[in-house]
Amino acid sequence: MAARLLLSPGAWIAAFAALAALALILPLRLPLGPNAWDTVVYLDAAWRIDLGQVPSIDFFVPVGPLGFYLTAGLNNLFPQAQPMLLINWALLPIMLPVLAALAGHVARRSRPQALALVLPFLLFAALPINLHSLYPSPGFDGYGFYNRHVALLLYLLIATLLFAQRRGLQIALVAVLMLALFLTKVTGAVAGTLLVGYAMLSGRMRLRDGAAAAVAVIAALGVLEIATGLTSAYLADILTLLGLNTGTLLPRFLTVASVKFNVIGPALALIGLLAFIAWRAGPPRTLADWRSLADAPLGWMIVGFIALAFFETQNTGSLEFIGLWPILLPLLMVWWQRKQDGLRPAILVLILATALPSAVICMERGARAVMSAPGYVGLDVPDLGPLGRVSVKPEIAVRAAAMLEHYAAFPDSYRDLIRRDLLPSYILYSEIDYQATWMLEVQQGITALRNWEKANKRELNGLFTLDFVAPMNLLLARAPSHSVPVGVDPGRSTPALEPDTLAQLRQVDAILAPKCPLTTAREAIIQHFAGALEGRERIALAPCWDMYLRK
């Protein structure tokens, strides 16, 4: 019985879902990692959704609305969940049923093959871990959530195109996955369209089946548009983002190549060797030969690599190139049997060299974070709720508190850095001690706000924070203004200030300016929203906070 369960893909998926639910119920404290404040982008959006606001209509968002809605839903089910886990698993209600349907279908032919698809997916979905580390100390990654979501969706899409043999199932899964990709991040949908288009070109998916899936996606988006107006608003946000991000692709491809050469190098070598084998076999002579070559591992490796590389050029923090595994798996099975071919050892080595680095890095980074946790300590941030349930090295906790005092005591030093267009550190936001300091800064702000309200017998009707993220409304249960974006990053993901946004901000009782430290980004945000500060009274709320009060 135990052996049968161990070989059952469905049992693995059910066990994973049960453990994830348990982890969301428990008040877990996770080791803090780089850029952890990105979690607030999701929590802020989820709070606004709970209050009735609609992404892209009532507030600008840098990515699709699906992850925000699912985060809001899970947060209502598990209100005490650790946010990094909550957001990391937000798309599991869509992805696990897709995985179960596909695995059940594949298991009818080969249970080991189904397990070989299921177990890597569960490994990469298990923890908030990116496959490229931005900081040497162990911790979980509170950023790159939507990139990880898309990487997992593309994994499932490639697996569906290659392993789903029943037409109805293939159409349904492709439609669900393409809709999810579009509503998560548009670049993921572009990569997915390339893969589905190639599947139709190579004969892996019938043209009318692809058209049926496309019609289903368009129909779903049409219903969403009629019901809410969300589809057109999201498309408008996409066009705005395209206008803000006009850099060329080549430098981004080179960045991806340098960061993930451990996968890209062997993948390109494998493509080269497969091309040599195809050349050795002779050129295709008929249309059927060409289609056979297109549907062979060589064609899928090339197209899969291009699609995944394109997606990763837009990202910081992701599960890069995990979607190659469903392509490598059938190649591995074929060449495992070719014991008389002299190139067999080289092919097998290159397959493993392409597949193993991602799995090893994921396990190694996850194990380091888990094993370090017992020696870590929490931060003194009682008012941050689940957001503050993080831990750091004891010396980092001491340093974070000391740096908060230092930043407040020596602001002129940081004004000088702003004048020079420099951050206090080149990788400031990726440094765990800065993220810890930021949490202490937020705690100081909450304490100061409550003291001010008590002293002045006035409850502020809403708050806006002049920073990348604005946690105050959700932590103090206040209503954020409409039209105000989540994740403020002028020039990159925040559009020019519209008259409606300015009018909304002028109705906010308090605009808060954090100062520990003063940075180029914070100064840019102050300049971006300068119009909303006119006519307000500036109050020194706390050593690290100024408040611009509406008179």
Coordinates of C-alpha atoms in Angstrom, one line a residue:
M1 CA 0.0 0.0 0.0
A2 CA 2.8 2.4 0.9
A3 CA 4.7 1.6 -2.2
R4 CA 1.5 2.1 -4.3
L5 CA 1.0 5.6 -2.7
L6 CA 4.6 6.5 -3.3
L7 CA 4.2 5.8 -7.0
S8 CA 0.8 7.6 -7.3
P9 CA 1.1 11.1 -8.8
G10 CA -2.3 12.0 -7.3
A11 CA -1.2 11.0 -3.8
W12 CA 1.9 13.3 -4.1
I13 CA -0.3 16.2 -5.3
A14 CA -2.9 15.7 -2.6
A15 CA -0.1 15.4 0.1
F16 CA 1.4 18.6 -1.2
A17 CA -1.9 20.5 -1.1
A18 CA -2.6 19.3 2.4
L19 CA 0.9 20.3 3.7
A20 CA 0.5 23.7 2.0
A21 CA -2.8 24.3 3.7
L22 CA -1.3 23.3 7.0
A23 CA 1.6 25.7 6.5
L24 CA -0.9 28.5 5.8
I25 CA -2.8 27.8 9.0
L26 CA 0.3 27.7 11.3
P27 CA 1.8 31.0 12.4
L28 CA 5.2 30.3 10.8
R29 CA 8.1 32.6 11.0
L30 CA 10.4 32.5 7.9
P31 CA 14.0 33.7 7.5
L32 CA 14.0 37.1 5.8
G33 CA 15.5 37.4 2.3
P34 CA 16.3 40.1 -0.3
N35 CA 13.6 42.6 -1.5
A36 CA 11.1 41.2 1.0
W37 CA 9.0 44.4 0.8
D38 CA 7.7 43.2 -2.6
T39 CA 5.3 41.1 -0.6
V40 CA 3.5 44.3 0.3
V41 CA 2.6 44.9 -3.3
Y42 CA 0.4 41.8 -3.2
L43 CA -0.9 42.5 0.3
D44 CA -1.8 46.1 -0.6
A45 CA -3.6 45.0 -3.7
A46 CA -5.4 42.2 -1.8
W47 CA -6.5 44.7 0.8
R48 CA -7.9 47.1 -1.9
I49 CA -9.7 44.2 -3.5
D50 CA -11.3 43.3 -0.2
L51 CA -12.5 46.9 0.0
G52 CA -14.1 46.6 -3.4
Q53 CA -11.4 48.2 -5.6
V54 CA -10.6 46.6 -9.0
P55 CA -7.0 46.3 -10.3
S56 CA -6.3 48.3 -13.4
I57 CA -9.6 50.1 -13.0
D58 CA -9.3 51.6 -9.5
F59 CA -5.5 51.4 -9.2
F60 CA -2.6 50.9 -11.5
V61 CA -0.8 47.5 -11.3
P62 CA 2.5 46.5 -12.9
V63 CA 1.3 43.0 -13.7
G64 CA -1.9 41.0 -14.3
P65 CA -4.8 40.9 -11.7
L66 CA -5.0 37.1 -11.2
G67 CA -2.3 36.7 -8.6
F68 CA -3.8 39.6 -6.6
Y69 CA -7.3 38.2 -6.6
L70 CA -6.1 34.7 -5.6
T71 CA -3.9 36.2 -2.9
A72 CA -7.0 38.1 -1.6
G73 CA -9.0 34.9 -1.6
L74 CA -6.4 32.8 0.2
N75 CA -5.8 35.6 2.7
N76 CA -9.5 35.5 3.6
L77 CA -9.2 31.7 4.1
F78 CA -5.9 31.9 6.0
P79 CA -5.7 35.3 7.6
Q80 CA -2.7 34.4 9.7
A81 CA -0.6 32.9 6.9
Q82 CA 3.0 34.0 6.4
P83 CA 2.7 36.3 3.4
M84 CA 5.7 34.9 1.5
L85 CA 4.1 31.4 1.5
L86 CA 0.6 32.8 0.9
I87 CA 1.6 34.7 -2.2
N88 CA 4.0 32.0 -3.4
W89 CA 1.1 29.5 -3.4
A90 CA -1.6 31.9 -4.7
L91 CA -1.9 30.2 -8.1
L92 CA -2.0 26.6 -6.7
P93 CA -5.8 26.5 -6.8
I94 CA -5.4 26.7 -10.6
M95 CA -2.1 24.9 -11.1
L96 CA -2.6 21.8 -9.0
P97 CA -5.9 20.7 -10.7
V98 CA -4.2 21.2 -14.1
L99 CA -1.2 19.1 -12.9
A100 CA -3.6 16.4 -11.5
A101 CA -5.5 16.2 -14.7
L102 CA -2.4 15.9 -16.8
A103 CA -0.7 13.5 -14.5
G104 CA -3.7 11.3 -14.3
H105 CA -3.8 11.2 -18.1
V106 CA -0.1 10.4 -18.5
A107 CA -0.2 7.8 -15.7
R108 CA -2.6 5.6 -17.7
R109 CA 0.3 5.1 -20.1
S110 CA 3.3 5.3 -17.7
R111 CA 3.1 6.1 -14.0
P112 CA 6.9 6.7 -13.7
Q113 CA 6.6 9.2 -16.5
A114 CA 3.8 11.0 -14.7
L115 CA 5.8 11.1 -11.5
A116 CA 8.7 12.5 -13.5
L117 CA 6.5 15.4 -14.4
V118 CA 4.8 15.9 -11.1
L119 CA 7.8 15.7 -8.6
P120 CA 9.9 18.5 -10.3
F121 CA 6.9 20.8 -10.4
L122 CA 6.2 20.2 -6.7
L123 CA 9.8 20.8 -5.9
F124 CA 9.9 24.2 -7.6
A125 CA 6.4 25.2 -6.3
A126 CA 7.2 24.2 -2.7
L127 CA 9.0 27.3 -1.3
P128 CA 9.5 31.0 -2.1
I129 CA 12.9 30.4 -3.7
N130 CA 14.4 31.9 -6.8
L131 CA 17.1 30.1 -8.7
H132 CA 19.5 33.0 -8.6
S133 CA 20.6 34.4 -5.2
L134 CA 21.0 38.2 -4.7
Y135 CA 22.5 37.9 -1.2
P136 CA 24.8 35.4 0.4
S137 CA 23.0 34.8 3.7
P138 CA 20.2 32.2 3.6
G139 CA 16.6 33.4 3.5
F140 CA 13.4 33.1 1.5
D141 CA 12.7 35.3 -1.5
G142 CA 9.9 37.7 -0.9
Y143 CA 10.0 39.0 -4.5
G144 CA 9.7 37.6 -8.0
F145 CA 6.3 36.0 -7.1
Y146 CA 4.6 36.6 -10.5
N147 CA 7.8 35.4 -12.3
R148 CA 7.8 32.2 -10.4
H149 CA 4.0 31.8 -11.1
V150 CA 4.6 32.2 -14.8
A151 CA 7.6 29.9 -14.9
L152 CA 5.4 27.2 -13.3
L153 CA 2.5 27.9 -15.7
L154 CA 4.9 27.6 -18.7
Y155 CA 6.2 24.3 -17.3
L156 CA 2.6 23.0 -17.3
L157 CA 1.9 24.4 -20.7
I158 CA 4.9 22.7 -22.3
A159 CA 4.1 19.5 -20.5
T160 CA 0.5 19.7 -21.7
L161 CA 1.6 20.3 -25.3
L162 CA 4.0 17.3 -25.3
F163 CA 2.2 14.8 -23.1
A164 CA -1.6 15.4 -23.5
Q165 CA -2.8 13.0 -26.2
R166 CA -6.5 13.4 -25.7
R167 CA -7.8 16.3 -27.7
G168 CA -10.4 17.5 -25.3
L169 CA -8.0 17.5 -22.4
Q170 CA -5.3 19.3 -24.4
I171 CA -7.7 22.0 -25.5
A172 CA -9.1 22.6 -22.0
L173 CA -5.7 22.7 -20.3
V174 CA -4.1 24.9 -23.0
A175 CA -7.1 27.3 -22.7
V176 CA -6.9 27.5 -18.9
L177 CA -3.1 27.9 -18.9
M178 CA -3.1 30.6 -21.6
L179 CA -5.8 32.5 -19.8
A180 CA -3.9 32.3 -16.5
L181 CA -0.7 33.4 -18.2
F182 CA -2.4 36.4 -19.7
L183 CA -4.0 37.4 -16.4
T184 CA -0.7 36.9 -14.5
K185 CA 1.9 38.6 -16.7
V186 CA 1.6 39.5 -20.4
T187 CA 5.1 38.4 -21.3
G188 CA 4.3 35.0 -20.0
A189 CA 1.3 34.9 -22.4
V190 CA 3.6 36.0 -25.3
A191 CA 6.0 33.1 -24.5
G192 CA 3.0 30.8 -24.2
T193 CA 1.6 31.9 -27.6
L194 CA 4.9 31.1 -29.2
L195 CA 4.9 27.6 -27.7
V196 CA 1.2 26.9 -28.7
G197 CA 1.9 28.3 -32.2
Y198 CA 4.8 26.0 -32.6
A199 CA 2.8 23.0 -31.4
M200 CA 0.3 23.7 -34.2
L201 CA 3.1 24.2 -36.7
S202 CA 4.8 20.9 -35.8
G203 CA 1.5 18.9 -35.7
R204 CA 1.7 18.4 -31.9
M205 CA -1.7 20.3 -31.7
R206 CA -4.2 20.5 -34.4
L207 CA -4.9 23.9 -35.9
R208 CA -8.6 23.7 -35.1
D209 CA -7.8 22.6 -31.5
G210 CA -5.5 25.6 -31.1
A211 CA -8.2 27.8 -32.5
A212 CA -10.7 26.3 -30.1
A213 CA -8.5 27.1 -27.2
A214 CA -7.9 30.6 -28.4
V215 CA -11.7 31.1 -28.8
A216 CA -12.2 29.9 -25.2
V217 CA -9.6 32.3 -23.9
I218 CA -11.0 35.3 -25.9
A219 CA -14.6 34.4 -24.8
A220 CA -13.5 34.3 -21.1
L221 CA -11.8 37.7 -21.5
G222 CA -14.9 39.0 -23.2
V223 CA -17.2 37.8 -20.3
L224 CA -14.7 39.4 -17.9
E225 CA -14.8 42.7 -19.9
I226 CA -18.6 42.8 -20.0
A227 CA -18.9 42.0 -16.3
T228 CA -16.2 44.3 -14.9
G229 CA -14.4 46.2 -17.7
L230 CA -11.2 44.7 -16.4
T231 CA -9.9 43.3 -19.7
S232 CA -9.7 46.6 -21.5
A233 CA -8.3 48.4 -18.4
Y234 CA -5.6 45.7 -18.1
L235 CA -4.7 46.1 -21.7
A236 CA -4.4 49.9 -21.2
D237 CA -2.0 49.3 -18.3
I238 CA 0.1 47.0 -20.5
L239 CA 0.4 49.7 -23.1
T240 CA 1.4 52.2 -20.4
L241 CA 4.1 49.8 -19.2
L242 CA 5.4 49.3 -22.7
G243 CA 5.8 53.0 -23.0
L244 CA 7.8 53.0 -19.7
N245 CA 10.0 50.1 -20.6
T246 CA 11.5 50.7 -24.1
G247 CA 15.0 49.2 -23.6
T248 CA 16.4 46.8 -26.3
L249 CA 16.3 43.1 -25.7
L250 CA 19.9 42.3 -26.5
P251 CA 21.4 43.6 -23.1
R252 CA 18.6 41.7 -21.3
F253 CA 19.4 38.5 -23.1
L254 CA 23.1 38.9 -22.2
T255 CA 22.1 39.5 -18.6
V256 CA 20.1 36.3 -18.6
A257 CA 22.9 34.4 -20.2
S258 CA 25.4 35.5 -17.6
V259 CA 23.1 34.8 -14.7
K260 CA 21.9 31.4 -15.9
F261 CA 24.9 30.1 -17.9
N262 CA 24.9 27.0 -15.8
V263 CA 21.7 26.0 -17.7
I264 CA 22.1 28.0 -20.9
G265 CA 25.6 26.6 -21.6
P266 CA 24.7 22.9 -21.5
A267 CA 21.3 23.6 -23.2
L268 CA 23.0 25.2 -26.2
A269 CA 25.6 22.4 -26.3
L270 CA 22.7 19.9 -26.3
I271 CA 20.9 21.7 -29.1
G272 CA 24.2 21.8 -31.1
L273 CA 24.7 18.0 -30.6
L274 CA 21.1 17.3 -31.6
A275 CA 21.5 19.4 -34.7
F276 CA 24.6 17.4 -35.6
I277 CA 22.7 14.2 -35.2
A278 CA 19.9 15.5 -37.4
W279 CA 22.4 16.6 -40.0
R280 CA 24.1 13.2 -39.9
A281 CA 20.7 11.6 -40.6
G282 CA 20.3 13.6 -43.8
P283 CA 18.2 16.6 -44.8
P284 CA 14.3 16.3 -44.7
R285 CA 13.0 15.5 -48.2
T286 CA 9.2 15.8 -47.7
L287 CA 6.8 17.9 -45.8
A288 CA 6.2 15.0 -43.5
D289 CA 9.9 14.8 -42.8
W290 CA 10.0 18.5 -42.0
R291 CA 7.1 18.1 -39.6
S292 CA 8.7 15.1 -38.0
L293 CA 11.9 17.1 -37.5
A294 CA 9.9 20.1 -36.1
D295 CA 8.2 17.8 -33.6
A296 CA 11.5 16.1 -32.6
P297 CA 13.3 17.1 -29.4
L298 CA 15.6 19.4 -31.4
G299 CA 12.8 21.6 -32.6
W300 CA 11.2 21.7 -29.2
M301 CA 14.5 22.5 -27.5
I302 CA 15.1 25.4 -29.8
V303 CA 11.6 26.9 -29.5
G304 CA 11.3 26.1 -25.8
F305 CA 14.7 27.7 -25.1
I306 CA 13.8 30.9 -27.1
A307 CA 10.3 31.2 -25.5
L308 CA 11.7 30.8 -21.9
A309 CA 14.7 33.0 -22.6
F310 CA 12.4 35.8 -23.9
F311 CA 10.3 35.6 -20.8
E312 CA 13.3 35.7 -18.5
T313 CA 14.7 38.9 -20.2
Q314 CA 11.9 40.8 -18.4
N315 CA 12.5 39.4 -14.9
T316 CA 14.4 39.8 -11.7
G317 CA 14.0 36.7 -9.6
S318 CA 12.4 33.6 -11.2
L319 CA 12.5 29.9 -11.7
E320 CA 14.5 30.3 -14.9
F321 CA 14.2 27.6 -17.6
I322 CA 12.4 25.0 -15.5
G323 CA 10.1 24.6 -18.5
L324 CA 12.9 22.7 -20.3
W325 CA 12.4 19.6 -18.2
P326 CA 9.2 18.4 -20.0
I327 CA 11.2 18.7 -23.2
L328 CA 14.2 16.9 -21.8
L329 CA 12.2 14.0 -20.3
P330 CA 11.1 12.3 -23.6
L331 CA 14.6 12.9 -24.9
L332 CA 16.1 11.2 -21.9
M333 CA 13.7 8.2 -22.3
V334 CA 14.6 7.8 -26.0
W335 CA 18.4 8.1 -25.5
W336 CA 18.4 5.9 -22.4
Q337 CA 17.3 3.0 -24.7
R338 CA 19.9 3.8 -27.4
K339 CA 22.7 1.7 -25.9
Q340 CA 24.5 1.1 -29.2
D341 CA 24.8 4.8 -30.2
G342 CA 28.2 6.2 -29.5
L343 CA 26.8 9.6 -28.8
R344 CA 24.5 8.3 -26.0
P345 CA 26.9 9.2 -23.1
A346 CA 27.3 12.8 -24.4
I347 CA 23.5 13.3 -24.9
L348 CA 22.7 11.9 -21.4
V349 CA 25.4 14.0 -19.8
L350 CA 24.1 17.2 -21.5
I351 CA 20.5 16.4 -20.5
L352 CA 21.6 16.0 -16.9
A353 CA 23.8 19.1 -17.0
T354 CA 20.8 21.1 -18.3
A355 CA 18.3 19.8 -15.8
L356 CA 20.2 19.3 -12.6
P357 CA 21.5 22.8 -11.8
S358 CA 18.0 24.2 -11.3
A359 CA 16.9 21.3 -9.0
V360 CA 20.1 21.4 -7.0
I361 CA 20.0 25.2 -6.5
C362 CA 16.4 25.0 -5.5
M363 CA 17.0 22.3 -2.9
E364 CA 20.2 23.8 -1.7
R365 CA 18.8 27.3 -1.2
G366 CA 15.6 25.9 0.5
A367 CA 17.6 23.6 2.8
R368 CA 20.0 26.5 3.8
A369 CA 17.0 28.7 4.7
V370 CA 15.2 26.0 6.7
M371 CA 18.4 24.9 8.5
S372 CA 19.3 28.4 9.4
A373 CA 15.9 29.3 10.9
P374 CA 16.5 27.8 14.4
G375 CA 19.5 30.1 15.0
Y376 CA 17.6 33.2 13.8
V377 CA 15.7 35.7 15.9
G378 CA 12.5 37.7 15.3
L379 CA 12.3 41.5 14.9
D380 CA 10.5 43.7 17.4
V381 CA 7.6 44.6 15.0
P382 CA 4.4 43.6 16.9
D383 CA 2.1 45.8 14.8
L384 CA 3.2 44.3 11.4
G385 CA 1.1 41.2 11.9
P386 CA 1.9 38.2 9.6
L387 CA 4.1 40.5 7.5
G388 CA 6.5 40.9 10.5
R389 CA 6.8 37.1 11.1
V390 CA 10.3 36.9 9.8
S391 CA 13.6 36.1 11.4
V392 CA 17.2 37.2 10.8
K393 CA 20.7 36.5 12.2
P394 CA 21.0 38.0 15.7
E395 CA 23.8 40.3 14.5
I396 CA 21.6 41.5 11.7
A397 CA 18.8 42.3 14.1
V398 CA 21.2 44.4 16.2
R399 CA 22.5 46.1 13.1
A400 CA 19.1 46.9 11.7
A401 CA 18.1 48.7 14.9
A402 CA 21.4 50.5 15.0
M403 CA 21.1 51.6 11.4
L404 CA 17.7 53.0 12.0
E405 CA 19.1 55.3 14.6
H406 CA 22.1 56.1 12.4
Y407 CA 20.0 57.1 9.4
A408 CA 17.9 59.4 11.6
A409 CA 21.0 61.0 13.2
F410 CA 22.9 61.7 10.0
P411 CA 20.5 62.6 7.3
D412 CA 22.9 65.1 5.6
S413 CA 25.2 62.2 4.6
Y414 CA 22.3 60.6 2.6
R415 CA 21.2 63.9 1.1
D416 CA 24.8 64.1 -0.3
L417 CA 24.4 60.6 -1.8
I418 CA 21.1 61.7 -3.4
R419 CA 22.9 64.7 -4.9
R420 CA 25.4 62.3 -6.4
D421 CA 22.6 59.9 -7.6
L422 CA 23.9 57.1 -5.4
L423 CA 22.3 54.6 -3.1
P424 CA 23.8 54.0 0.4
S425 CA 24.8 50.6 -1.0
Y426 CA 24.9 49.4 -4.6
I427 CA 22.5 46.5 -3.7
L428 CA 20.7 48.2 -0.8
Y429 CA 17.3 46.7 -1.4
S430 CA 18.8 43.2 -1.8
E431 CA 20.5 43.4 1.6
I432 CA 18.7 41.5 4.3
D433 CA 19.7 44.0 7.0
Y434 CA 18.1 46.8 5.0
Q435 CA 14.9 44.9 4.7
A436 CA 15.0 44.3 8.5
T437 CA 15.6 48.1 9.0
W438 CA 12.7 48.9 6.7
M439 CA 10.4 46.7 8.9
L440 CA 11.6 48.5 12.0
E441 CA 11.0 51.8 10.2
V442 CA 7.4 50.8 9.4
Q443 CA 6.8 49.8 13.1
Q444 CA 8.1 53.2 14.2
G445 CA 5.7 54.9 11.8
I446 CA 2.7 52.9 13.1
T447 CA 3.5 53.6 16.7
A448 CA 4.0 57.3 15.9
L449 CA 0.7 57.5 14.0
R450 CA -1.2 55.9 16.8
N451 CA 0.3 58.3 19.3
W452 CA -0.4 61.3 17.2
E453 CA -4.0 60.3 16.7
K454 CA -4.5 59.7 20.4
A455 CA -2.9 63.0 21.3
N456 CA -4.9 64.9 18.7
K457 CA -8.2 62.9 19.1
R458 CA -8.4 62.5 15.4
E459 CA -8.4 59.3 13.2
L460 CA -6.9 59.9 9.9
N461 CA -9.2 58.8 7.1
G462 CA -6.6 57.3 4.8
L463 CA -2.8 57.3 4.3
F464 CA -0.4 57.3 1.4
T465 CA 3.3 56.5 1.8
L466 CA 5.9 58.1 -0.4
D467 CA 7.9 54.8 -0.9
F468 CA 8.0 51.8 -3.2
V469 CA 5.3 50.1 -1.1
A470 CA 2.6 51.4 1.2
P471 CA 1.8 49.0 4.1
M472 CA 0.2 51.5 6.4
N473 CA -3.4 51.3 5.2
L474 CA -3.6 47.5 5.4
L475 CA -1.8 47.4 8.8
L476 CA -4.0 50.1 10.3
A477 CA -7.2 49.0 8.4
R478 CA -7.6 52.3 6.6
A479 CA -9.1 52.8 3.1
P480 CA -6.5 53.6 0.4
S481 CA -7.4 56.2 -2.2
H482 CA -8.6 55.1 -5.7
S483 CA -6.3 55.7 -8.7
V484 CA -3.1 55.4 -6.5
P485 CA -0.8 52.7 -7.9
V486 CA 0.7 49.7 -6.0
G487 CA 4.4 49.3 -6.2
V488 CA 5.6 52.9 -6.9
D489 CA 8.6 53.0 -9.1
P490 CA 8.6 56.2 -11.2
G491 CA 10.0 55.8 -14.7
R492 CA 9.8 52.0 -14.6
S493 CA 6.4 50.8 -13.5
T494 CA 4.5 54.0 -12.4
P495 CA 2.9 56.2 -15.0
A496 CA 2.8 60.0 -15.0
L497 CA 0.5 61.5 -12.3
E498 CA -3.0 61.9 -13.7
P499 CA -5.4 64.7 -12.6
D500 CA -7.7 62.1 -11.1
T501 CA -4.9 60.5 -9.1
L502 CA -3.9 64.0 -7.8
A503 CA -7.4 64.8 -6.9
Q504 CA -7.8 61.6 -4.9
L505 CA -4.5 62.1 -3.1
R506 CA -5.6 65.6 -2.1
Q507 CA -8.5 64.0 -0.2
V508 CA -6.1 61.8 1.9
D509 CA -5.7 63.1 5.4
A510 CA -2.0 62.2 5.7
I511 CA 0.8 61.6 3.2
L512 CA 3.8 59.9 4.9
A513 CA 7.5 60.3 4.0
P514 CA 9.9 57.8 5.4
K515 CA 13.5 59.0 5.9
C516 CA 15.6 56.2 7.1
P517 CA 17.5 56.4 4.9
L518 CA 16.8 59.2 2.4
T519 CA 17.4 57.6 -1.0
T520 CA 17.3 58.5 -4.7
A521 CA 14.2 56.4 -5.1
R522 CA 12.4 58.1 -2.3
E523 CA 13.4 61.5 -3.5
A524 CA 12.1 60.6 -7.0
I525 CA 8.8 59.5 -5.5
I526 CA 8.5 62.8 -3.5
Q527 CA 9.1 64.7 -6.7
H528 CA 6.6 62.5 -8.6
F529 CA 3.8 63.2 -6.1
A530 CA 4.9 66.8 -5.3
G531 CA 1.6 68.2 -6.5
A532 CA -0.3 66.3 -3.8
L533 CA 1.9 67.8 -1.0
E534 CA 1.0 71.4 -1.9
G535 CA -0.9 73.2 0.9
R536 CA -0.3 70.5 3.5
E537 CA 1.3 71.0 6.9
R538 CA 4.6 69.2 7.4
I539 CA 4.9 67.5 10.8
A540 CA 7.9 65.7 12.2
L541 CA 6.0 62.6 13.2
A542 CA 9.0 60.4 14.3
P543 CA 12.8 60.4 13.8
C544 CA 12.3 58.4 10.6
W545 CA 8.9 59.9 9.4
D546 CA 7.5 63.2 8.2
M547 CA 3.7 63.6 7.9
Y548 CA 2.1 65.9 5.4
L549 CA -1.2 66.7 7.0
R550 CA -4.3 67.9 5.1
K551 CA -5.4 71.2 6.7

